[in-house]
Amino acid sequence: MHLTEEEKRVALEQTGNILENYSRERGNLIPILQQVQEKLGYVPLVAMEEVARHLGIPAVDVYSVATFYNQFRLIPPGKHQIKVCMGTACHMKGGNIILDCWKRRLGIDVNQVTPDREFSLERVACVGCCTMAPVTVIDEEVYGKVTPTRVDGLLFSFGVKIPKGQQKEGEAVEQQ
């Protein structure tokens, strides 16, 4: 995903502020990356390069750590983060169907962001709301007993319209 010059400037500025609190010990790499992600919502390449310079290690070492752990995002999250629970209860109650529905409606796969950066989609482990299965979490608000029709309704509440006749499986979604 291409970052704008403004996004790069902000990432470098925020990363610089974080690095002021850390010595140049290699053992600080993961805590630094965690703070960058907490501040920016992801760990961009420019931040990884800055962290590498600060720690005096090759940028590829930072990239290796950031890509090894699932906790780090390498692309900016969407304005609205959609998390589909795939815990045991949600899985048994059709979590896969709900996840597939989100993928079709948004036109993206898991861990991707829509081209307009409005939505990102994640598959998550149990969110602790098993009695409400299947569950989707949007911007930290929990929606239980989600059905494919409810997915359309939730998208509609964010201004996304599904044109009539395109609500069948595998068809395109129009976003406004």
mmCIF file of C-alpha atoms in Angstrom:
data_model
loop_
_atom_site.group_PDB
_atom_site.id
_atom_site.type_symbol
_atom_site.label_atom_id
_atom_site.label_comp_id
_atom_site.label_asym_id
_atom_site.label_seq_id
_atom_site.Cartn_x
_atom_site.Cartn_y
_atom_site.Cartn_z
ATOM 1 C CA MET A 1 0.000 0.000 0.000
ATOM 2 C CA HIS A 2 1.361 3.368 -1.019
ATOM 3 C CA LEU A 3 1.772 5.955 1.742
ATOM 4 C CA THR A 4 1.448 9.653 1.090
ATOM 5 C CA GLU A 5 4.325 11.984 1.913
ATOM 6 C CA GLU A 6 2.263 13.324 4.826
ATOM 7 C CA GLU A 7 1.757 9.795 6.198
ATOM 8 C CA LYS A 8 5.504 9.143 5.943
ATOM 9 C CA ARG A 9 6.286 12.448 7.685
ATOM 10 C CA VAL A 10 3.888 11.641 10.541
ATOM 11 C CA ALA A 11 5.280 8.107 10.858
ATOM 12 C CA LEU A 12 8.851 9.388 11.079
ATOM 13 C CA GLU A 13 7.932 12.096 13.572
ATOM 14 C CA GLN A 14 6.015 9.698 15.839
ATOM 15 C CA THR A 15 8.726 7.045 15.596
ATOM 16 C CA GLY A 16 11.374 9.630 16.483
ATOM 17 C CA ASN A 17 9.398 10.603 19.571
ATOM 18 C CA ILE A 18 9.141 6.961 20.619
ATOM 19 C CA LEU A 19 12.841 6.303 20.052
ATOM 20 C CA GLU A 20 13.771 9.133 22.445
ATOM 21 C CA ASN A 21 12.570 6.880 25.277
ATOM 22 C CA TYR A 22 14.731 3.895 24.343
ATOM 23 C CA SER A 23 18.426 3.162 24.525
ATOM 24 C CA ARG A 24 20.181 1.642 21.522
ATOM 25 C CA GLU A 25 19.986 -1.937 22.862
ATOM 26 C CA ARG A 26 18.733 -4.536 20.387
ATOM 27 C CA GLY A 27 16.499 -5.981 23.119
ATOM 28 C CA ASN A 28 14.316 -2.900 22.811
ATOM 29 C CA LEU A 29 13.216 -3.815 19.277
ATOM 30 C CA ILE A 30 9.883 -5.455 20.080
ATOM 31 C CA PRO A 31 8.787 -2.887 22.683
ATOM 32 C CA ILE A 32 9.645 -0.120 20.190
ATOM 33 C CA LEU A 33 7.668 -1.801 17.408
ATOM 34 C CA GLN A 34 4.740 -2.290 19.802
ATOM 35 C CA GLN A 35 4.765 1.403 20.665
ATOM 36 C CA VAL A 36 4.965 2.412 17.001
ATOM 37 C CA GLN A 37 1.975 0.209 16.257
ATOM 38 C CA GLU A 38 0.062 1.559 19.245
ATOM 39 C CA LYS A 39 0.707 5.132 18.119
ATOM 40 C CA LEU A 40 0.198 4.715 14.349
ATOM 41 C CA GLY A 41 -2.048 1.648 14.207
ATOM 42 C CA TYR A 42 0.567 -0.136 12.088
ATOM 43 C CA VAL A 43 4.321 -0.353 11.536
ATOM 44 C CA PRO A 44 5.240 1.273 8.223
ATOM 45 C CA LEU A 45 8.492 0.570 6.410
ATOM 46 C CA VAL A 46 9.821 4.081 7.047
ATOM 47 C CA ALA A 47 9.378 3.513 10.784
ATOM 48 C CA MET A 48 11.176 0.165 10.587
ATOM 49 C CA GLU A 49 14.094 1.839 8.811
ATOM 50 C CA GLU A 50 14.229 4.546 11.485
ATOM 51 C CA VAL A 51 14.162 1.934 14.255
ATOM 52 C CA ALA A 52 16.979 0.027 12.503
ATOM 53 C CA ARG A 53 19.107 3.195 12.349
ATOM 54 C CA HIS A 54 18.466 3.894 16.028
ATOM 55 C CA LEU A 55 19.413 0.364 17.112
ATOM 56 C CA GLY A 56 22.300 0.080 14.669
ATOM 57 C CA ILE A 57 20.985 -3.089 13.059
ATOM 58 C CA PRO A 58 20.073 -3.911 9.448
ATOM 59 C CA ALA A 59 16.546 -2.888 8.414
ATOM 60 C CA VAL A 60 15.930 -6.462 7.288
ATOM 61 C CA ASP A 61 16.307 -7.611 10.910
ATOM 62 C CA VAL A 62 13.558 -5.220 11.981
ATOM 63 C CA TYR A 63 11.397 -6.318 9.060
ATOM 64 C CA SER A 64 11.969 -9.974 9.984
ATOM 65 C CA VAL A 65 10.716 -9.421 13.517
ATOM 66 C CA ALA A 66 7.733 -7.319 12.378
ATOM 67 C CA THR A 67 6.648 -9.970 9.882
ATOM 68 C CA PHE A 68 7.279 -12.910 12.225
ATOM 69 C CA TYR A 69 4.785 -11.832 14.876
ATOM 70 C CA ASN A 70 1.086 -11.661 13.992
ATOM 71 C CA GLN A 71 0.589 -8.742 16.342
ATOM 72 C CA PHE A 72 2.195 -6.291 13.920
ATOM 73 C CA ARG A 73 0.278 -4.735 11.043
ATOM 74 C CA LEU A 74 2.330 -3.542 8.091
ATOM 75 C CA ILE A 75 -0.420 -1.578 6.371
ATOM 76 C CA PRO A 76 -2.582 1.188 7.791
ATOM 77 C CA PRO A 77 -5.858 -0.084 9.190
ATOM 78 C CA GLY A 78 -9.121 1.014 7.633
ATOM 79 C CA LYS A 79 -11.089 3.868 9.149
ATOM 80 C CA HIS A 80 -13.477 1.184 10.407
ATOM 81 C CA GLN A 81 -11.912 -2.060 11.614
ATOM 82 C CA ILE A 82 -14.112 -5.110 11.171
ATOM 83 C CA LYS A 83 -13.141 -8.144 13.225
ATOM 84 C CA VAL A 84 -14.938 -11.426 12.695
ATOM 85 C CA CYS A 85 -14.707 -13.813 15.632
ATOM 86 C CA MET A 86 -13.615 -17.321 14.741
ATOM 87 C CA GLY A 87 -13.645 -18.764 18.256
ATOM 88 C CA THR A 88 -15.223 -22.190 18.772
ATOM 89 C CA ALA A 89 -18.783 -20.951 19.375
ATOM 90 C CA CYS A 90 -18.688 -18.518 16.450
ATOM 91 C CA HIS A 91 -17.159 -21.161 14.212
ATOM 92 C CA MET A 92 -19.922 -23.624 15.129
ATOM 93 C CA LYS A 93 -22.619 -20.980 14.545
ATOM 94 C CA GLY A 94 -21.413 -20.062 11.057
ATOM 95 C CA GLY A 95 -18.552 -17.660 11.613
ATOM 96 C CA ASN A 96 -17.009 -18.780 8.321
ATOM 97 C CA ILE A 97 -20.200 -17.830 6.465
ATOM 98 C CA ILE A 98 -20.159 -14.391 8.081
ATOM 99 C CA LEU A 99 -16.470 -13.917 7.290
ATOM 100 C CA ASP A 100 -17.073 -14.900 3.647
ATOM 101 C CA CYS A 101 -19.970 -12.464 3.502
ATOM 102 C CA TRP A 102 -17.787 -9.599 4.754
ATOM 103 C CA LYS A 103 -15.104 -10.534 2.234
ATOM 104 C CA ARG A 104 -17.577 -10.513 -0.667
ATOM 105 C CA ARG A 105 -19.286 -7.298 0.386
ATOM 106 C CA LEU A 106 -16.048 -5.401 0.957
ATOM 107 C CA GLY A 107 -14.220 -6.978 -1.972
ATOM 108 C CA ILE A 108 -11.183 -7.694 0.196
ATOM 109 C CA ASP A 109 -9.654 -10.671 1.952
ATOM 110 C CA VAL A 110 -8.666 -11.046 5.596
ATOM 111 C CA ASN A 111 -5.924 -8.600 6.671
ATOM 112 C CA GLN A 112 -6.645 -6.282 3.762
ATOM 113 C CA VAL A 113 -8.001 -2.763 3.526
ATOM 114 C CA THR A 114 -10.538 -1.461 1.013
ATOM 115 C CA PRO A 115 -8.972 0.802 -1.633
ATOM 116 C CA ASP A 116 -10.670 3.852 -0.096
ATOM 117 C CA ARG A 117 -9.234 2.829 3.315
ATOM 118 C CA GLU A 118 -12.703 2.892 4.865
ATOM 119 C CA PHE A 119 -12.700 -0.731 6.066
ATOM 120 C CA SER A 120 -10.184 -3.343 7.098
ATOM 121 C CA LEU A 121 -11.094 -6.950 7.773
ATOM 122 C CA GLU A 122 -9.571 -9.250 10.357
ATOM 123 C CA ARG A 123 -10.199 -12.778 11.575
ATOM 124 C CA VAL A 124 -9.781 -12.893 15.345
ATOM 125 C CA ALA A 125 -9.825 -15.574 18.016
ATOM 126 C CA CYS A 126 -12.532 -15.597 20.651
ATOM 127 C CA VAL A 127 -13.716 -12.132 21.681
ATOM 128 C CA GLY A 128 -15.472 -13.540 24.752
ATOM 129 C CA CYS A 129 -19.078 -13.111 23.625
ATOM 130 C CA CYS A 130 -19.834 -16.776 22.911
ATOM 131 C CA THR A 131 -23.545 -16.563 23.775
ATOM 132 C CA MET A 132 -23.937 -13.993 20.982
ATOM 133 C CA ALA A 133 -22.263 -16.151 18.305
ATOM 134 C CA PRO A 134 -21.533 -15.499 15.527
ATOM 135 C CA VAL A 135 -19.967 -12.190 16.471
ATOM 136 C CA THR A 136 -18.499 -9.296 14.514
ATOM 137 C CA VAL A 137 -16.712 -6.396 16.202
ATOM 138 C CA ILE A 138 -16.680 -3.077 14.376
ATOM 139 C CA ASP A 139 -14.616 -0.272 15.878
ATOM 140 C CA GLU A 140 -14.705 -2.070 19.257
ATOM 141 C CA GLU A 141 -18.533 -2.332 19.246
ATOM 142 C CA VAL A 142 -19.770 -5.927 19.431
ATOM 143 C CA TYR A 143 -22.550 -7.164 17.123
ATOM 144 C CA GLY A 144 -23.978 -10.572 17.970
ATOM 145 C CA LYS A 145 -26.003 -13.175 16.104
ATOM 146 C CA VAL A 146 -24.755 -11.750 12.823
ATOM 147 C CA THR A 147 -26.310 -13.052 9.614
ATOM 148 C CA PRO A 148 -25.422 -12.233 6.004
ATOM 149 C CA THR A 149 -28.442 -9.912 5.901
ATOM 150 C CA ARG A 150 -27.201 -8.181 9.039
ATOM 151 C CA VAL A 151 -23.814 -7.677 7.365
ATOM 152 C CA ASP A 152 -25.605 -5.728 4.637
ATOM 153 C CA GLY A 153 -27.450 -3.719 7.290
ATOM 154 C CA LEU A 154 -24.250 -2.933 9.172
ATOM 155 C CA LEU A 155 -22.582 -1.776 5.953
ATOM 156 C CA PHE A 156 -25.650 0.329 5.158
ATOM 157 C CA SER A 157 -25.252 2.035 8.560
ATOM 158 C CA PHE A 158 -21.795 3.131 7.365
ATOM 159 C CA GLY A 159 -23.207 4.521 4.128
ATOM 160 C CA VAL A 160 -22.411 1.548 1.926
ATOM 161 C CA LYS A 161 -25.283 0.597 -0.341
ATOM 162 C CA ILE A 162 -25.657 -2.869 -1.809
ATOM 163 C CA PRO A 163 -27.495 -2.381 -5.121
ATOM 164 C CA LYS A 164 -30.598 -4.494 -5.563
ATOM 165 C CA GLY A 165 -29.837 -7.659 -7.456
ATOM 166 C CA GLN A 166 -26.228 -7.665 -6.255
ATOM 167 C CA GLN A 167 -26.957 -9.179 -2.888
ATOM 168 C CA LYS A 168 -26.276 -12.668 -4.128
ATOM 169 C CA GLU A 169 -23.146 -14.578 -3.343
ATOM 170 C CA GLY A 170 -20.004 -13.503 -5.183
ATOM 171 C CA GLU A 171 -21.312 -10.313 -6.765
ATOM 172 C CA ALA A 172 -19.717 -6.889 -6.591
ATOM 173 C CA VAL A 173 -20.447 -4.244 -3.988
ATOM 174 C CA GLU A 174 -20.876 -0.573 -4.705
ATOM 175 C CA GLN A 175 -19.383 1.665 -2.034
ATOM 176 C CA GLN A 176 -20.147 5.351 -1.679
#
